[in-house]
PDB file of C-alpha atoms in Angstrom:
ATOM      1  CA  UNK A  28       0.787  12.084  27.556  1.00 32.00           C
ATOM      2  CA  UNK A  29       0.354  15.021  29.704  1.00 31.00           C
ATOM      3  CA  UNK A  30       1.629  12.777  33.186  1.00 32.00           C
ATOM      4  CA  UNK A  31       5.505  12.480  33.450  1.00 34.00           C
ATOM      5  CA  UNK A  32       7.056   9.592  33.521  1.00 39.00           C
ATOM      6  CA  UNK A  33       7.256   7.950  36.443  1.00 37.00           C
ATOM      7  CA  UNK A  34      11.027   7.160  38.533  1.00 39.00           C
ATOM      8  CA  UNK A  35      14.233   7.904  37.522  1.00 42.00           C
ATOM      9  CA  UNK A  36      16.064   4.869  35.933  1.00 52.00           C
ATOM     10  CA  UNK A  37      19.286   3.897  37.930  1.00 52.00           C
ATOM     11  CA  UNK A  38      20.263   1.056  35.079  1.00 66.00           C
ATOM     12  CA  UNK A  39      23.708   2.516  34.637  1.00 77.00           C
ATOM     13  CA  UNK A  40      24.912  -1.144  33.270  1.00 89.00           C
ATOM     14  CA  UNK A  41      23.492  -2.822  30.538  1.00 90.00           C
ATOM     15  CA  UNK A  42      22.976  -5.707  33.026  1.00 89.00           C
ATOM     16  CA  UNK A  43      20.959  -3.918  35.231  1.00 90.00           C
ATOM     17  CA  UNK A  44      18.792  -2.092  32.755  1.00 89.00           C
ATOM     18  CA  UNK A  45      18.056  -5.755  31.270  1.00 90.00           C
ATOM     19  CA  UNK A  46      17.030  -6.608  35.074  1.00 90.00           C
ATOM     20  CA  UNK A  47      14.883  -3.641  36.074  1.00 91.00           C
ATOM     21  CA  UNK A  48      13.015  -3.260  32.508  1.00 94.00           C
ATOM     22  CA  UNK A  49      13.726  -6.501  30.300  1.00 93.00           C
ATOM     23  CA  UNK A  50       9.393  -6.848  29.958  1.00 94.00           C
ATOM     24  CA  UNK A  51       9.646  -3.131  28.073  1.00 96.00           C
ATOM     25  CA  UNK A  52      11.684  -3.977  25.721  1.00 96.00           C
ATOM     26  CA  UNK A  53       9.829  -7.158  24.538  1.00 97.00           C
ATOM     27  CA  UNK A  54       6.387  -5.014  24.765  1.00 97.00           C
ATOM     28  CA  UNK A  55       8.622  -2.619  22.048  1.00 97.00           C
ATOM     29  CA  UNK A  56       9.448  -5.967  19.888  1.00 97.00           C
ATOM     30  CA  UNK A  57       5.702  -7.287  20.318  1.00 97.00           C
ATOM     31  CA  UNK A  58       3.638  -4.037  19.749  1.00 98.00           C
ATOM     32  CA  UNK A  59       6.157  -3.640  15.812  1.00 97.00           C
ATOM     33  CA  UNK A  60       5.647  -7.355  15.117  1.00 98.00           C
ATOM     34  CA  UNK A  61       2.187  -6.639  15.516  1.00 97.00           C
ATOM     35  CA  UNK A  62       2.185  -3.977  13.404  1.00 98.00           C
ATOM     36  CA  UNK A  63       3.996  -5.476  10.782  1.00 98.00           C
ATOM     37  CA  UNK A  64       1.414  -8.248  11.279  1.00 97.00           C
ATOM     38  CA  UNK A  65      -1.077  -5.966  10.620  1.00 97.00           C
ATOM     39  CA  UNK A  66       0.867  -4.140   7.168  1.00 97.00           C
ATOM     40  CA  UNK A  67       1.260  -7.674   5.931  1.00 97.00           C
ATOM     41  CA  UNK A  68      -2.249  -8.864   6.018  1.00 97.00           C
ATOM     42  CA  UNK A  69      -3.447  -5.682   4.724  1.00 96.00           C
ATOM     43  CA  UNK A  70      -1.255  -5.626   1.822  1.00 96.00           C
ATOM     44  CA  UNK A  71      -2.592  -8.787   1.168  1.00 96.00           C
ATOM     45  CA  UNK A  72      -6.282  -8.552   1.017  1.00 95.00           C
ATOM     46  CA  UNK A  73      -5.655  -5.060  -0.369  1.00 95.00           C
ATOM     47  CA  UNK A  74      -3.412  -5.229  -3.389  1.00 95.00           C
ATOM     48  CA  UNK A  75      -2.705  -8.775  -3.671  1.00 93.00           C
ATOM     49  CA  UNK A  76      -4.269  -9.970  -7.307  1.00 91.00           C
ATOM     50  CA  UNK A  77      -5.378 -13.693  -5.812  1.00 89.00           C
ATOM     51  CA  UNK A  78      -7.408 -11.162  -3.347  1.00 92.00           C
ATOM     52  CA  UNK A  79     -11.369 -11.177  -3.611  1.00 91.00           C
ATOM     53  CA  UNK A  80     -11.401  -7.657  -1.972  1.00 91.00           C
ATOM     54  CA  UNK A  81      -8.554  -6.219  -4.096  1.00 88.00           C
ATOM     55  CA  UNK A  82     -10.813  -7.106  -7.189  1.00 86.00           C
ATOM     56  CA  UNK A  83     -13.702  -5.566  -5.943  1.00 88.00           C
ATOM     57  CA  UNK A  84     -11.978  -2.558  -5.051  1.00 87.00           C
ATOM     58  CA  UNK A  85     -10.409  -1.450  -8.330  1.00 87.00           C
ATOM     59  CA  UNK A  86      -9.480   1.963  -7.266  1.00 91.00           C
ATOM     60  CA  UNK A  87      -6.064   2.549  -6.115  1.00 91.00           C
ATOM     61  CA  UNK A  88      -6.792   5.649  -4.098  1.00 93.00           C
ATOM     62  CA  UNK A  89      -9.689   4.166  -1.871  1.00 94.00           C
ATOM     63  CA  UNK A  90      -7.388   0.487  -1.204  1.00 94.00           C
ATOM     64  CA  UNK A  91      -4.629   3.195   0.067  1.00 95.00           C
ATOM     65  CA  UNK A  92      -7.411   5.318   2.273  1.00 96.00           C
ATOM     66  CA  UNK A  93      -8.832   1.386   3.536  1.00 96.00           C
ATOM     67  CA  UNK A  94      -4.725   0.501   4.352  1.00 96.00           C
ATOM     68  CA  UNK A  95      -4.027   3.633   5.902  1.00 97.00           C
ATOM     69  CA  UNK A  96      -6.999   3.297   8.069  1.00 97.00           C
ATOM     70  CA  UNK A  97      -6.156  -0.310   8.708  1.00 97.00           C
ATOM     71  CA  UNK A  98      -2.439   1.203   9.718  1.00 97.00           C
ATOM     72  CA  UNK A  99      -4.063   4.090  11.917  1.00 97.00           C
ATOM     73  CA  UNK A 100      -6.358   1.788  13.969  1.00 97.00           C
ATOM     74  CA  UNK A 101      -3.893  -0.582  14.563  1.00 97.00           C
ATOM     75  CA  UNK A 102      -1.305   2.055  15.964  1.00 97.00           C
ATOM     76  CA  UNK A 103      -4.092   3.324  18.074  1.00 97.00           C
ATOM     77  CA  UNK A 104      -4.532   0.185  19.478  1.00 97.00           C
ATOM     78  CA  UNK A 105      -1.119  -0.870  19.910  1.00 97.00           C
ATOM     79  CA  UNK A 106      -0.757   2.430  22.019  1.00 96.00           C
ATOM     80  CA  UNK A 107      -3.906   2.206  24.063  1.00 96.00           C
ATOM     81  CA  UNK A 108      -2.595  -1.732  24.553  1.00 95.00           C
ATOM     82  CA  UNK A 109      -1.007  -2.544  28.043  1.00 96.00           C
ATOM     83  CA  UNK A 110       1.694  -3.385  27.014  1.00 96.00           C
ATOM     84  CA  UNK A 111       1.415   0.287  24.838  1.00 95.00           C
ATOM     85  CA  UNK A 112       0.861   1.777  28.110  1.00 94.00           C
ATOM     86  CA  UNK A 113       3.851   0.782  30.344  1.00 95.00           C
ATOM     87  CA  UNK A 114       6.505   1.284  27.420  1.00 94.00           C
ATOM     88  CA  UNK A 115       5.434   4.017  26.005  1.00 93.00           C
ATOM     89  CA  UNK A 116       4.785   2.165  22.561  1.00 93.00           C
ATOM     90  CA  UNK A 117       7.643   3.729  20.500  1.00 95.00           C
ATOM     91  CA  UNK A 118       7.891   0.894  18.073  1.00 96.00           C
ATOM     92  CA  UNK A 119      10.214   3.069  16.441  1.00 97.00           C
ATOM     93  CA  UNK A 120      13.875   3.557  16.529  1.00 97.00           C
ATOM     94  CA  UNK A 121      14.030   6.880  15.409  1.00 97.00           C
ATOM     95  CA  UNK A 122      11.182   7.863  17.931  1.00 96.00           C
ATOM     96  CA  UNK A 123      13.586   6.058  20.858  1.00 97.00           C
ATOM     97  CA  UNK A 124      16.692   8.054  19.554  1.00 97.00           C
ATOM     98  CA  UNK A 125      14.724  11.186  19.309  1.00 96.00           C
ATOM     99  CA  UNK A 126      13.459  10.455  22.705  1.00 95.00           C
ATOM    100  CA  UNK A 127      17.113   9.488  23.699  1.00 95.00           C
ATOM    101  CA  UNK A 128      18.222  13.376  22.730  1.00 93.00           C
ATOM    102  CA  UNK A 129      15.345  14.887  24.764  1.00 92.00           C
ATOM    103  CA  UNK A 130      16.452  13.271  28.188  1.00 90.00           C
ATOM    104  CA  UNK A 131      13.406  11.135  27.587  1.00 90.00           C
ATOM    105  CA  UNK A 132      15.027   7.498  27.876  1.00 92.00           C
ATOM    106  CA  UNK A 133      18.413   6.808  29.488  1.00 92.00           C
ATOM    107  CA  UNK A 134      21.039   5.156  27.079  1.00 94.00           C
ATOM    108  CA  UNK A 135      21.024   1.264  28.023  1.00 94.00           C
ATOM    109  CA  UNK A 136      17.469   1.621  27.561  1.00 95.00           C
ATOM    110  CA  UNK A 137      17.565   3.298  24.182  1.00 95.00           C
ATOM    111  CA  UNK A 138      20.027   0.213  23.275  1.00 95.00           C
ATOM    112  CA  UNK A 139      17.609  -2.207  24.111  1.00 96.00           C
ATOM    113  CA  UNK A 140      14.484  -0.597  22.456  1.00 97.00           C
ATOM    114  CA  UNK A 141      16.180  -0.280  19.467  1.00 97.00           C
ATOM    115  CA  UNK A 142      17.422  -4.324  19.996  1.00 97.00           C
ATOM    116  CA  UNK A 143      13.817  -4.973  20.616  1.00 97.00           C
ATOM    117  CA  UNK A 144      11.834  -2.935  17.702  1.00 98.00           C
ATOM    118  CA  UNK A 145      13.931  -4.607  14.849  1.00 98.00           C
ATOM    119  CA  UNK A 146      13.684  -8.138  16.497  1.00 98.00           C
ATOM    120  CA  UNK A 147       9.729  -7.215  16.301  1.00 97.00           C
ATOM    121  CA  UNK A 148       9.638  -6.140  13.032  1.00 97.00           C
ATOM    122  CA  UNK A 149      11.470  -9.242  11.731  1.00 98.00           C
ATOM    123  CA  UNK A 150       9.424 -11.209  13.895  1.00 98.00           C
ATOM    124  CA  UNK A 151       6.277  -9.945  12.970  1.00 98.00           C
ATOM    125  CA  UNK A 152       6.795 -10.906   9.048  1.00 97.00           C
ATOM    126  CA  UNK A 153       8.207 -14.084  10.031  1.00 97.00           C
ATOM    127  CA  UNK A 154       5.044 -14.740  11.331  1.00 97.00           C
ATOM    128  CA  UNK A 155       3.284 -13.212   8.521  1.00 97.00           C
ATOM    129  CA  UNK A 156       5.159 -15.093   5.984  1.00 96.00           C
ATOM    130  CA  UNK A 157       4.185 -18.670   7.791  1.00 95.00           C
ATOM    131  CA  UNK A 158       0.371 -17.874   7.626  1.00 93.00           C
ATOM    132  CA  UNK A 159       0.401 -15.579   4.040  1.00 93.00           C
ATOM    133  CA  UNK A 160       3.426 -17.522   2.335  1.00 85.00           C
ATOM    134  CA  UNK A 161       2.141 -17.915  -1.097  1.00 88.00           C
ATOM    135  CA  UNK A 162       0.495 -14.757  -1.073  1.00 94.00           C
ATOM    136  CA  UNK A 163       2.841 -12.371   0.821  1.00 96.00           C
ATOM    137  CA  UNK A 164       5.967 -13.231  -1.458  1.00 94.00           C
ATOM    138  CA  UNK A 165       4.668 -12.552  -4.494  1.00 93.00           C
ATOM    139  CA  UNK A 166       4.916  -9.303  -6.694  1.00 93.00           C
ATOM    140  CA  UNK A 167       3.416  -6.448  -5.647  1.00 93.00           C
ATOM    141  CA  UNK A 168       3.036  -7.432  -1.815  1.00 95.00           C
ATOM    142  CA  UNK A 169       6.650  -8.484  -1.564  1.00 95.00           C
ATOM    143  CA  UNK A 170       6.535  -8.693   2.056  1.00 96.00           C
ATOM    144  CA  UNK A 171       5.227  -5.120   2.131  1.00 96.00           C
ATOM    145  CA  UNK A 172       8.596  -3.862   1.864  1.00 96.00           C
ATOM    146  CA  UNK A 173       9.097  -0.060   1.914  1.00 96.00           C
ATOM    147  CA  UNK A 174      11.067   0.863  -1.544  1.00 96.00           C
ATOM    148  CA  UNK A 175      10.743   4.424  -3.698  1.00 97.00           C
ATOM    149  CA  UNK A 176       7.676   4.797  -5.764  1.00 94.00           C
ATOM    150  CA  UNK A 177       8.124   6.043  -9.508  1.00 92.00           C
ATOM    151  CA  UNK A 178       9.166   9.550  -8.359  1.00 95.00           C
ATOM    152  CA  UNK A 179      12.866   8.357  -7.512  1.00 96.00           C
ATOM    153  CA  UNK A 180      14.833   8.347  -4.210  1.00 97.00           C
ATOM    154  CA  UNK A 181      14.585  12.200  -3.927  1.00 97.00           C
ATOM    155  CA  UNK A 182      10.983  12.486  -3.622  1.00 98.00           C
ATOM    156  CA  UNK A 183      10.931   9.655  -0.951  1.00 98.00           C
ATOM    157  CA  UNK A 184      14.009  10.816   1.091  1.00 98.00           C
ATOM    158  CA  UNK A 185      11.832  14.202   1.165  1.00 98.00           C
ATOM    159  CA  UNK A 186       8.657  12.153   1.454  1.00 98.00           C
ATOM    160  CA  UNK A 187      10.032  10.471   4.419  1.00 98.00           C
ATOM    161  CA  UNK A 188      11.932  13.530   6.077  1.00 98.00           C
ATOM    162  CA  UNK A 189       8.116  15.202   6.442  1.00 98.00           C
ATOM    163  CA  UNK A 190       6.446  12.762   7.914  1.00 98.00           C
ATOM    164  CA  UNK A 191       8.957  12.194  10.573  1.00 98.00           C
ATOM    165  CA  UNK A 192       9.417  15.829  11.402  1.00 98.00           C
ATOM    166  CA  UNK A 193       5.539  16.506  11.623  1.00 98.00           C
ATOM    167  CA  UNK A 194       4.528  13.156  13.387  1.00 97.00           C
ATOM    168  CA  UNK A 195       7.487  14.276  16.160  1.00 96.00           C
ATOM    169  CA  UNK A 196       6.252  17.725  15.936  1.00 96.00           C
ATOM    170  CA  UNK A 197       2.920  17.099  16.488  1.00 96.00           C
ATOM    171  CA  UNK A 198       3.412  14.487  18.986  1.00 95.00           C
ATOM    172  CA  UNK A 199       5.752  16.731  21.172  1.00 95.00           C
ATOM    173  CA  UNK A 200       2.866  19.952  21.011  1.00 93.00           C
ATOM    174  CA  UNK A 201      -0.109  18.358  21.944  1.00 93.00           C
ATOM    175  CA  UNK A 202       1.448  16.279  24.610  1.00 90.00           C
ATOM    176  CA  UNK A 203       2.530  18.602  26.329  1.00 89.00           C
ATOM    177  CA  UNK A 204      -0.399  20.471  26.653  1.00 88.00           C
ATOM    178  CA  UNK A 205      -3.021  18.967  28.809  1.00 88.00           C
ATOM    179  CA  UNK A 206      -6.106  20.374  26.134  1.00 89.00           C
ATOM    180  CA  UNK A 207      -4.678  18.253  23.533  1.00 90.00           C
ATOM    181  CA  UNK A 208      -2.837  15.340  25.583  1.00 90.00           C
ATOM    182  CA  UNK A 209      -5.479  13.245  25.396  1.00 92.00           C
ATOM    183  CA  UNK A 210      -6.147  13.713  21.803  1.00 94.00           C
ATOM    184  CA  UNK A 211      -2.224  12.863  20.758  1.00 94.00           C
ATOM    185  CA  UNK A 212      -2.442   9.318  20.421  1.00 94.00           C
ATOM    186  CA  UNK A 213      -5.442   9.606  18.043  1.00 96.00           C
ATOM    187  CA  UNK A 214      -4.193  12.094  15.850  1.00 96.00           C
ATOM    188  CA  UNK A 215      -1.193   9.940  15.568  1.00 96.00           C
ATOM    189  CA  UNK A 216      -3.754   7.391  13.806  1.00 96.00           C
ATOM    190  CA  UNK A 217      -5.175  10.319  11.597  1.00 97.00           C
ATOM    191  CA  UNK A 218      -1.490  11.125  10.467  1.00 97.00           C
ATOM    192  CA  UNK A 219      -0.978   7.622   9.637  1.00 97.00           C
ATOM    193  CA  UNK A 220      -3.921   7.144   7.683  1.00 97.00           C
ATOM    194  CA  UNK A 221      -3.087  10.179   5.641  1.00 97.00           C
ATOM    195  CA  UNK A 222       0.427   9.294   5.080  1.00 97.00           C
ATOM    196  CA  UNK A 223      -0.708   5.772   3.997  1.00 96.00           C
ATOM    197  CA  UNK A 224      -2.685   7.407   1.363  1.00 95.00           C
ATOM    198  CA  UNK A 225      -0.636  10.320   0.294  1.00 96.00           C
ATOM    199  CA  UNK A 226       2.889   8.686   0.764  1.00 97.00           C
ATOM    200  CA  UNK A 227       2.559   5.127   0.296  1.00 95.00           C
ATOM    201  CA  UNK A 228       2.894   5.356  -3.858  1.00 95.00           C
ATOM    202  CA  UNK A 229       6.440   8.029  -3.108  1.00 97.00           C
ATOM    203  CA  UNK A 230       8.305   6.411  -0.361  1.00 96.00           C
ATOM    204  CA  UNK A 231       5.777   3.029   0.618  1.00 95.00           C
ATOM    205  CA  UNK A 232       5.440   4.860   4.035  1.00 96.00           C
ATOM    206  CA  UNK A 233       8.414   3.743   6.501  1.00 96.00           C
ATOM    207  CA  UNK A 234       9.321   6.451   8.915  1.00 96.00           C
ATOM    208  CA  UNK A 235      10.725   3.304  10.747  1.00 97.00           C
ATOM    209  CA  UNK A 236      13.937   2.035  10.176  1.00 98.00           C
ATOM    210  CA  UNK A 237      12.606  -1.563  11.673  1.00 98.00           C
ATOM    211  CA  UNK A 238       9.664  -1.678   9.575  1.00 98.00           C
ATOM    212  CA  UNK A 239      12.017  -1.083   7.017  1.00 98.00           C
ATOM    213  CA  UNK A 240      14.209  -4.359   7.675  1.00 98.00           C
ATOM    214  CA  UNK A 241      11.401  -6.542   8.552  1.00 97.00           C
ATOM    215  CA  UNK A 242      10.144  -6.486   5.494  1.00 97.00           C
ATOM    216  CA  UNK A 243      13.444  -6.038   3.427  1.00 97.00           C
ATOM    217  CA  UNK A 244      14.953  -9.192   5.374  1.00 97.00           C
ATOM    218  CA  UNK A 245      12.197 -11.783   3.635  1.00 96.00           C
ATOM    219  CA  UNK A 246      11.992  -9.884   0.589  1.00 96.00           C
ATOM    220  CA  UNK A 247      15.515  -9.380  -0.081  1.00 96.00           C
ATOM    221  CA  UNK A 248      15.356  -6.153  -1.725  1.00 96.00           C
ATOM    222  CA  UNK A 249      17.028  -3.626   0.169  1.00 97.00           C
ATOM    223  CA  UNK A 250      16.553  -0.630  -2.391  1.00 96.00           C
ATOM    224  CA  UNK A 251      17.816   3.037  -1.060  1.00 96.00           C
ATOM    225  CA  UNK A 252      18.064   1.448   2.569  1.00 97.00           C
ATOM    226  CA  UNK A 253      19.959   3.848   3.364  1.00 97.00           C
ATOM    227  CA  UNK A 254      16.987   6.306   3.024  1.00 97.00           C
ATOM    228  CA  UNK A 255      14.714   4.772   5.421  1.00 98.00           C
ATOM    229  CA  UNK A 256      17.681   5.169   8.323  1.00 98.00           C
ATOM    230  CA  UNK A 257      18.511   8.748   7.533  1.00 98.00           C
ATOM    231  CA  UNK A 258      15.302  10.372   6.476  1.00 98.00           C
ATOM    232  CA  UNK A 259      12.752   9.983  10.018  1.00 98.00           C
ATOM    233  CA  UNK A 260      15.632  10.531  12.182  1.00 97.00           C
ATOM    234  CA  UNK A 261      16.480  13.753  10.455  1.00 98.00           C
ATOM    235  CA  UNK A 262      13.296  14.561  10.432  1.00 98.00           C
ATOM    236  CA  UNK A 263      12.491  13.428  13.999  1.00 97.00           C
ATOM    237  CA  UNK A 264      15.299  15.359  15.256  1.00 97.00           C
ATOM    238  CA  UNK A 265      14.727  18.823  13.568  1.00 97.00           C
ATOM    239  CA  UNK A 266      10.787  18.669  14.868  1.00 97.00           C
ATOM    240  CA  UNK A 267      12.609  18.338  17.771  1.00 96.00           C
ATOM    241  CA  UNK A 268      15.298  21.129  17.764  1.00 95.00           C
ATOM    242  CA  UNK A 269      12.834  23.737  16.793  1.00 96.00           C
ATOM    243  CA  UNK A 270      10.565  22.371  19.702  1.00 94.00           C
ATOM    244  CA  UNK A 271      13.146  22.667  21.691  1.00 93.00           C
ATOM    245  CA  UNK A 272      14.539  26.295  20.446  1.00 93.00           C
ATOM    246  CA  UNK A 273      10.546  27.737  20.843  1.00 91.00           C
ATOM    247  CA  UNK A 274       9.741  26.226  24.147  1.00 89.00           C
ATOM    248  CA  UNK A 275      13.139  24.814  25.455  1.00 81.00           C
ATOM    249  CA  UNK A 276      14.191  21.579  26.832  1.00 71.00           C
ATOM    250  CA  UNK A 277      11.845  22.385  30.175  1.00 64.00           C
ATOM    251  CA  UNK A 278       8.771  22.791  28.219  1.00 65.00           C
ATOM    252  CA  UNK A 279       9.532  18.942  27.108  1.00 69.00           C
ATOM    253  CA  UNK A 280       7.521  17.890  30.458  1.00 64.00           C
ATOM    254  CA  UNK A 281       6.859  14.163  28.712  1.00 60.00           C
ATOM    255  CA  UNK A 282       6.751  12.210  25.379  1.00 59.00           C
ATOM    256  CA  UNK A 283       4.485   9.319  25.733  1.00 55.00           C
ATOM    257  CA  UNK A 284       1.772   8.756  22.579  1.00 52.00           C
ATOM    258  CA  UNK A 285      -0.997   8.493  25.495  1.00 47.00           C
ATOM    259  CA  UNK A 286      -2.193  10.113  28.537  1.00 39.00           C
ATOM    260  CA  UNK A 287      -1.059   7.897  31.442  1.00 38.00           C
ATOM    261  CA  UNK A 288       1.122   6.799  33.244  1.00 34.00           C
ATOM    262  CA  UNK A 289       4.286   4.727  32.369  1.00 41.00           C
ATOM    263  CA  UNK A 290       7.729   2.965  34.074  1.00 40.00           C
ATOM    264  CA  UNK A 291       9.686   4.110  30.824  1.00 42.00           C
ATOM    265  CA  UNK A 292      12.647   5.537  32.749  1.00 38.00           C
ATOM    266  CA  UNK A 293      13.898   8.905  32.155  1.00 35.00           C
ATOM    267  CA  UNK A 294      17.744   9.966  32.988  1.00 31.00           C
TER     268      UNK A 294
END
C-alpha cells in the first residue's frame, strides 16, 4: 500500500471509463460475491442446526471467533488475489466513496465500483443459495443477512459507525507509512476477525452496504436498512476527515489494502 497508484485516469465519460477499466469493476463484483460465498457457507456449517460442526461446537463465542477467522482469511485472500491486486479490492461501497472524497478514484469509476460490488454481493448468494438452498434459507442462517442483535438499532448504528471509522483509520495510517504498509492488509483480517466476534451478536457485522443487500435480497428482510447505508460511510468518512485534518490531504500518498502496485486510476 505504500506504492501510488499508477496513471492518471482520463475516463471523463462513462463510456470511456467502461472501455479503459471494465475488467476492475468485475474483479470488485467477483472478489464481494466471493466473500459473500464465503459468509454463506460459514454461517452454515457454523450455526446452522442440520450442521454436524455447529453441534459439536456448542459455544456461541468460539463459532463467532471460527466465523470471524473464516471472514479474516478470506478478505486476506481476496486482497492478496490478482484480481485483489489490480483493483485495489475495495469490495465495499463505502470504502470506494471514501476513496472517491480522498482524490483516490475518479467519479465514473466510483459509479461503476459501486455498480459492480452490489451486483457481487447479490451474485455471490445467488450462488450460495443454489448449492446451500435448504440449508441457507432457513432460520437462523437466513441468507446471513445483517439485521440488529437484541440490543436495538442504536447499539448497531453505533456498532457499525466504529468499525467503519477504525477499519478506514487504520487502513489510511499504516499505508501510508512504509514500516507498516506491508502489514495493512493483514491487520485488516485481524480487525475482521474481531469484529466478527465482538459485533456479529449487535449489528451481524456489515460495514458494507452490498453485503447488506445481498443477503437482504434472498432473505427478504430488510430490517433498519437504512442503518447499514448510513453507519460505515459516516464512519468511513470521519476516519477520514481527522486523517486528513492531522496529516492533510498530501500525506494521503495511496489507499490500496496491499503493498503493490495497481491500474486503479486516481483523478
Amino acid at each position: 500500500m505504500a506504492q501510488r497508484q499508477r496513471g492518471k485516469s482520463n475516463a471523463t465519460t462513462a463510456s470511456a471509463a467502461l472501455r479503459q477499466h471494465w475488467h476492475l469493476y468485475l474483479f470488485e463484483g467477483a472478489e464481494l460475491a466471493i466473500f459473500m460465498l464465503s459468509a454463506c457457507f460459514g454461517d452454515v456449517l457454523l450455526y446452522s442446526p442440520a450442521s454436524p460442526i455447529s453441534a459439536a461446537m456448542p459455544s456461541l463465542a468460539l463459532r463467532g471467533l471460527a466465523m470471524g477467522a473464516a471472514m479474516g482469511v478470506t478478505a486476506v485472500l481476496i486482497i492478496h488475489s490478482p484480481m485483489g491486486r489490480r483493483s485495489g479490492a475495495h469490495f465495499n461501497p463505502s470504502i470506494t466513496l471514501t476513496y472517491l472524497w480522498l482524490g483516490k478514484i475518479a467519479p465514473w469509476d466510483t459509479t461503476f465500483y459501486v455498480a459492480g460490488q452490489f451486483a457481487g454481493g447479490i451474485a455471490g448468494v445467488g450462488v450460495a443459495a443454489l448449492f446451500l438452498g435448504k440449508w441457507l434459507a432457513p432460520p437462523p442462517v437466513l441468507y446471513a443477512i445483517t439485521v440488529p442483535g437484541k440490543y436495538g438499532t442504536d447499539a448497531a448504528f453505533a456498532a457499525e459507525f466504529f468499525m467503519a471509522a477504525l477499519l478506514m483509520g487504520m487502513v489510511l495510517w499504516t499505508s501510508n507509512r512504509a514500516a507498516f504498509a506491508k502489514l495493512t492488509s493483514y491487520l485488516v483480517g485481524v480487525l475482521i476477525t474481531f469484529y466478527v466476534l465482538l459485533f456479529g451478536p449487535v449489528s451481524g457485522f456489515s460495514i458494507n452496504p452490498a453485503r447488506t443487500v445481498g443477503s437482504a435480497c434472498f432473505a427478504h428482510i430488510w430490517t433498519a436498512i437504512w442503518l447499514y447505508f448510513t453507519a460505515p460511510l459516516l464512519g468511513m468518512f470521519l476516519a477520514a476527515q481527522v486523517y486528513v485534518l492531522l496529516y492533510g490531504k498530501a500525506g494521503v500518498l495511496c489507499a490500496k489494502l496491499h503493498h503493490g502496485p495497481s491500474d486503479l486510476p486516481s483523478p
